[in-house]
CSV table of C-alpha atoms in Angstrom, one decimal:
chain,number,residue,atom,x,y,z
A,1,UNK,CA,6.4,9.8,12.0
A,2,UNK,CA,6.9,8.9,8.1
A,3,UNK,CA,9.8,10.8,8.1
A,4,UNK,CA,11.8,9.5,11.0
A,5,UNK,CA,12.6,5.9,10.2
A,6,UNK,CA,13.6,3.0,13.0
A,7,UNK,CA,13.9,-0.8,12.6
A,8,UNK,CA,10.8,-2.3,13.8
A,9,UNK,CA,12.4,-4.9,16.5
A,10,UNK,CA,15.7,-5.6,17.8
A,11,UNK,CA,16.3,-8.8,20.2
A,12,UNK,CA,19.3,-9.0,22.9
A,13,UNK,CA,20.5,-11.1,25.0
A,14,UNK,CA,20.8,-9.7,28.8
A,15,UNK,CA,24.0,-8.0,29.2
A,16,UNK,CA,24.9,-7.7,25.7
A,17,UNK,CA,25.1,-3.6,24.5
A,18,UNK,CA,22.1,-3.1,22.7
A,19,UNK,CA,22.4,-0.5,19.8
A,20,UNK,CA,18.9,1.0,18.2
A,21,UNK,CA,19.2,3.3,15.1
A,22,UNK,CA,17.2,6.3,13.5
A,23,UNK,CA,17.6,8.4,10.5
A,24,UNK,CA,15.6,11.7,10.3
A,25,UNK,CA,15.2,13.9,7.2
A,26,UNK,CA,15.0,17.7,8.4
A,27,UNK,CA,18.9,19.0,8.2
A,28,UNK,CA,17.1,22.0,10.7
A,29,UNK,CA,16.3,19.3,13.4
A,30,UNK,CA,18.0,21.2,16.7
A,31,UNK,CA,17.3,18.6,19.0
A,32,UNK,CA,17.0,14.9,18.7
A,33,UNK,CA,15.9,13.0,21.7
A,34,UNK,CA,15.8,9.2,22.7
A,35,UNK,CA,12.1,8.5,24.9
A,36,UNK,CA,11.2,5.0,26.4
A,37,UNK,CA,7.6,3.5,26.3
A,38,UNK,CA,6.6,0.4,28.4
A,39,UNK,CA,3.5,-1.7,27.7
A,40,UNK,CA,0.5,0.7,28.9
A,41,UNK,CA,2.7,3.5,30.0
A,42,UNK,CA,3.7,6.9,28.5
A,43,UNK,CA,6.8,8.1,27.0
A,44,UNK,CA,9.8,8.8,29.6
A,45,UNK,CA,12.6,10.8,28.0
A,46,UNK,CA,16.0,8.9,28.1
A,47,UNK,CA,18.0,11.2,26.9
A,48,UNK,CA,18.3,14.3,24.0
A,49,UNK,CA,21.7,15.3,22.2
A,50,UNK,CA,21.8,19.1,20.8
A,51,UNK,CA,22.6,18.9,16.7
A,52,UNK,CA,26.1,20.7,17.6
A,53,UNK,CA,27.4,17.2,19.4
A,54,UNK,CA,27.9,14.1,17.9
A,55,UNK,CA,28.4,12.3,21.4
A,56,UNK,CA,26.6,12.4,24.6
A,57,UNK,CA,26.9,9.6,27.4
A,58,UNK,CA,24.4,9.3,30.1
A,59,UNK,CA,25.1,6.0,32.5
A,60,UNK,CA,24.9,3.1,30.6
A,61,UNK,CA,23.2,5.0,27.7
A,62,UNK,CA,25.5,6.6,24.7
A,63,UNK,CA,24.4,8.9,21.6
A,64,UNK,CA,25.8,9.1,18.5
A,65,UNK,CA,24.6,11.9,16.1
A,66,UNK,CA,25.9,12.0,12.4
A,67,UNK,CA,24.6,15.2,11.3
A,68,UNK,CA,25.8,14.5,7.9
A,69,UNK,CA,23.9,11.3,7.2
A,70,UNK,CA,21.0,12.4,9.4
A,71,UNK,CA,21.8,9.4,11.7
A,72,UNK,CA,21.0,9.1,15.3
A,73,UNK,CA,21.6,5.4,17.8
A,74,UNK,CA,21.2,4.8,21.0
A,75,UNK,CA,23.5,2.6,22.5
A,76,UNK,CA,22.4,0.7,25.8
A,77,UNK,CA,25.3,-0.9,27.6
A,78,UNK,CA,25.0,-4.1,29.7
A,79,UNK,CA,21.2,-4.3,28.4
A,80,UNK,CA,18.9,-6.0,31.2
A,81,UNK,CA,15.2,-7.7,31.2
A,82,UNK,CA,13.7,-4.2,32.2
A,83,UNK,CA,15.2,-2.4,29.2
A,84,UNK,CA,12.7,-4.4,27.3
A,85,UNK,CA,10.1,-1.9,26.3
A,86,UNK,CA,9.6,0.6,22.7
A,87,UNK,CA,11.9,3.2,22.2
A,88,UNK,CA,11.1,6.5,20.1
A,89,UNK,CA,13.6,8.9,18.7
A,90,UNK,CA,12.3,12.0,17.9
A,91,UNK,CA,13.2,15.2,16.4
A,92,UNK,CA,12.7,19.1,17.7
A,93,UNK,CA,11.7,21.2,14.1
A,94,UNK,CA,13.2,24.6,14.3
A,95,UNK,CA,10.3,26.9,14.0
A,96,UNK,CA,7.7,24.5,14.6
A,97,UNK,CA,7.8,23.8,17.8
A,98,UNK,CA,6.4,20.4,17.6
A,99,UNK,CA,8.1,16.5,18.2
A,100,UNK,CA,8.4,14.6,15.4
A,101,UNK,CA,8.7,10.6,16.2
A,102,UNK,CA,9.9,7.5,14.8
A,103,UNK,CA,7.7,4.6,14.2
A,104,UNK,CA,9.3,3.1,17.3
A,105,UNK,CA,11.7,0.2,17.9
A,106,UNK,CA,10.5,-2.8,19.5
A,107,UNK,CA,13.3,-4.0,22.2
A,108,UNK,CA,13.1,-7.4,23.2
A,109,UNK,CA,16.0,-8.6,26.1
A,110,UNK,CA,15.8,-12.2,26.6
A,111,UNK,CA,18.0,-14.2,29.4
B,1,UNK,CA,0.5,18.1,40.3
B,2,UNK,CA,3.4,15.9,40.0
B,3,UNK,CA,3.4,14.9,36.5
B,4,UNK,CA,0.6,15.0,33.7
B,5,UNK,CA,-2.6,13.4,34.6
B,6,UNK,CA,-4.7,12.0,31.7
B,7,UNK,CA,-8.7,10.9,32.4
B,8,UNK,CA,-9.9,8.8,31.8
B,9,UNK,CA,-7.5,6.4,31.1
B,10,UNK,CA,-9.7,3.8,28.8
B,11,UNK,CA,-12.9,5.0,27.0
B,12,UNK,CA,-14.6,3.0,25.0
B,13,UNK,CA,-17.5,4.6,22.8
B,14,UNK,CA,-19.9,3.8,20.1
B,15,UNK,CA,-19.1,4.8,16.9
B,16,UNK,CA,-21.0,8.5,16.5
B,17,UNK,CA,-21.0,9.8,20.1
B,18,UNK,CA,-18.7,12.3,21.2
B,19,UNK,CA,-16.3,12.2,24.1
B,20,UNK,CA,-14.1,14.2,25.6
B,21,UNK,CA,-10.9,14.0,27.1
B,22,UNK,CA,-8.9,15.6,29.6
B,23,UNK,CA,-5.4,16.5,30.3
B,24,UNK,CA,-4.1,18.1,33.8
B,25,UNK,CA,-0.5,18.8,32.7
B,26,UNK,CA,2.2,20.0,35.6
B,27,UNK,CA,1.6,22.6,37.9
B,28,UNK,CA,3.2,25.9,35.8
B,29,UNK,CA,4.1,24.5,32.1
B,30,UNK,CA,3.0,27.1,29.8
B,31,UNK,CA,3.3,24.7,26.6
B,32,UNK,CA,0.6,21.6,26.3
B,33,UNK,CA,0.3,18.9,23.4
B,34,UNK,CA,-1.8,16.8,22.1
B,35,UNK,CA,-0.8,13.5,19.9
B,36,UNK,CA,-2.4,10.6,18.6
B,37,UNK,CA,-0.7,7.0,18.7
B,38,UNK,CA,-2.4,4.5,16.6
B,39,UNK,CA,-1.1,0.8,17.1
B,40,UNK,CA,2.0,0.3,16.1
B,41,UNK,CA,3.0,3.7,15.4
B,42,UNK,CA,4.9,6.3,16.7
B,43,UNK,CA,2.9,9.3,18.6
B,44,UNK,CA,1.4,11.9,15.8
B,45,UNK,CA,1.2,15.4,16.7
B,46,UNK,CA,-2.4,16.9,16.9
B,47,UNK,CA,-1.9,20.2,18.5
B,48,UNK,CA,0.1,23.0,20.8
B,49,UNK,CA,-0.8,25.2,22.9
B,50,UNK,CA,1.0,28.1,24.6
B,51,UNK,CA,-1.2,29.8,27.8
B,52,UNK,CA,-4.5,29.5,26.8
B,53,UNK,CA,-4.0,29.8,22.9
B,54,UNK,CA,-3.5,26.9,20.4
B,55,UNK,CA,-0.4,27.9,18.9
B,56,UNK,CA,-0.4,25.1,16.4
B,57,UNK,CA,-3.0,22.8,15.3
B,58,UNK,CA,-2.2,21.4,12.6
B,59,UNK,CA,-2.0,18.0,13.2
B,60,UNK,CA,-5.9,18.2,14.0
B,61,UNK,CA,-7.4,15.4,11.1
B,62,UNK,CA,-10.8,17.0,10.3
B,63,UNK,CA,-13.1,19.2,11.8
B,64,UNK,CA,-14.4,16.8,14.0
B,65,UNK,CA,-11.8,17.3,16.6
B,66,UNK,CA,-11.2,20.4,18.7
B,67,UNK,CA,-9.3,21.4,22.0
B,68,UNK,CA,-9.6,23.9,24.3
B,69,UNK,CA,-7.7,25.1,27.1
B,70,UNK,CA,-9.4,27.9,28.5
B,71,UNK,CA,-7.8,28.7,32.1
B,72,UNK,CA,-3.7,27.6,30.7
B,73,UNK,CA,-3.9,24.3,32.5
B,74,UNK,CA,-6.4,22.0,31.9
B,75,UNK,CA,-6.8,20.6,28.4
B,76,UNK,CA,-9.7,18.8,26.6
B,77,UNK,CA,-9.1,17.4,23.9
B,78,UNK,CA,-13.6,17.0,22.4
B,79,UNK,CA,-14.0,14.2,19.3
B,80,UNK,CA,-17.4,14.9,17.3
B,81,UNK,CA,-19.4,12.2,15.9
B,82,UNK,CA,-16.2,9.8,16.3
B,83,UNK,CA,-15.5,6.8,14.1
B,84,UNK,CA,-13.7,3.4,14.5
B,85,UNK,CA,-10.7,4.6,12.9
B,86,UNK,CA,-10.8,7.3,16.2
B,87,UNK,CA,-9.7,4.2,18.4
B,88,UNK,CA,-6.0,5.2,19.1
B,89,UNK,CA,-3.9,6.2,22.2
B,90,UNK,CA,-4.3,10.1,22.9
B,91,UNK,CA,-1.3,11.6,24.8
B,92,UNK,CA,-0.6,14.7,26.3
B,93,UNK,CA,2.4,16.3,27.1
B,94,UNK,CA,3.6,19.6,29.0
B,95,UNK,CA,6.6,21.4,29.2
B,96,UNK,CA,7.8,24.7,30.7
B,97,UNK,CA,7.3,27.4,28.3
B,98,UNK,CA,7.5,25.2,24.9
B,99,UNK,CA,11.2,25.1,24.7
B,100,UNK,CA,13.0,22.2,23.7
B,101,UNK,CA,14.6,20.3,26.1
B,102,UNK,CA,11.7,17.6,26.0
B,103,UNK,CA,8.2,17.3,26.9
B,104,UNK,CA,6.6,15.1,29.8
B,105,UNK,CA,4.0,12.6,28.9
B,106,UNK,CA,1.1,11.3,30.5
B,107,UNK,CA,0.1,7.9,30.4
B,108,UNK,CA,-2.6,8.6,27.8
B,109,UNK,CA,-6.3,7.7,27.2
B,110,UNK,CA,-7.1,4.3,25.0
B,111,UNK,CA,-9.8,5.4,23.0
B,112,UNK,CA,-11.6,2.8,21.6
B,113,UNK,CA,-14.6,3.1,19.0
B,114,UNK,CA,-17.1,0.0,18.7
């Protein structure tokens, strides 16, 4: 993950948007991807946006992509008590066929 | 099955034994991963395979740590002669034929060395 960089923690309050950020460093990144972890659970895939977009809305979740600065958020809109949990972004490698992730951003909602 | 099983979910070990750990991924995915997730990092890939071969493994540390998948389901992920710095979360993941619309996890194994 050394190579895909998040803020360590962010703290809302509950129903403020929440916005988490990511730069990556491989321009030949296809698809970059937004996945959720919970204390002692495994990662559950938010969301992905193809490298051609630079917008994708899901529900209360929006992606931005900047190709050009290699910069990826997640925006979480009306942010409740159960979006407290981890959140990953990661990057698909052209030709490798492997994930990369993020160190992970730490998303604490408080009332 | 319905998603990815992992057993068992917490192992802990003394330091020099060797375990083993297994990973059931869905019914018909082709493509199965390993990765590593120390504390309070993001998951590290270890390795990939596609069917029955390991199409990747790269991500492996050392020699110590090998994975077979011999039928193209089951996984088992086999640490040699493990060490303390072993003690991480080990997740698998499965997709349908290694494409890249995003893998599905399993809730991992807590390895812990003593």
């Amino acid at each position: 993950g050394e190579d895909v960089e998040q803020s360590l923690f962010l703290s809302v309050r509950e129903g403020d948007s929440s916005v988490i950020n990511c730069t990556y460093t491989d321009s030949s990144s296809t698809y970059l991807y937004w996945y959720k972890q919970e204390p002692g659970a495994g990662l559950q895939l938010l969301t992905y946006i193809f490298s051609n977009m630079d917008m994708k809305q899901d529900q209360r979740l929006t992606v931005l992509l900047n190709k050009k600065d290699k910069h990826l958020s997640l925006r979480i809109a009306d942010t409740q008590t159960g979006d407290s949990a981890i959140y990953f972004c990661a990057e698909f490698r052209w030709g490798t066929d492997k994930l990369i992730f993020g160190t992970g951003t730490r998303l604490q909602v408080f009332p | 099955g319905a998603g990815v099983s992992q057993t068992p979910s917490n192992k802990v070990t003394e330091k020099g034994k060797y375990v083993e750990l297994r990973c059931d991924p869905i019914s018909g995915h082709t493509a199965l991963y390993w990765y590593r997730q120390s504390l309070g990092q993001g998951p590290e890939f270890l390795i990939y395979f596609q069917g029955t071969g390991a199409a990747d493994d790269s991500g492996l540390p050392n020699d110590r740590f090998f994975a077979v998948r011999p039928e193209g389901s089951v996984s088992t992920l086999k640490i040699q002669r493990t060490e303390r710095g072993d003690s991480a979360v080990y997740l698998c993941a499965s997709s349908l034929d290694g494409s890249n619309y995003g893998y599905t996890f399993g809730s991992g194994t807590r390895l812990t060395v003593v």
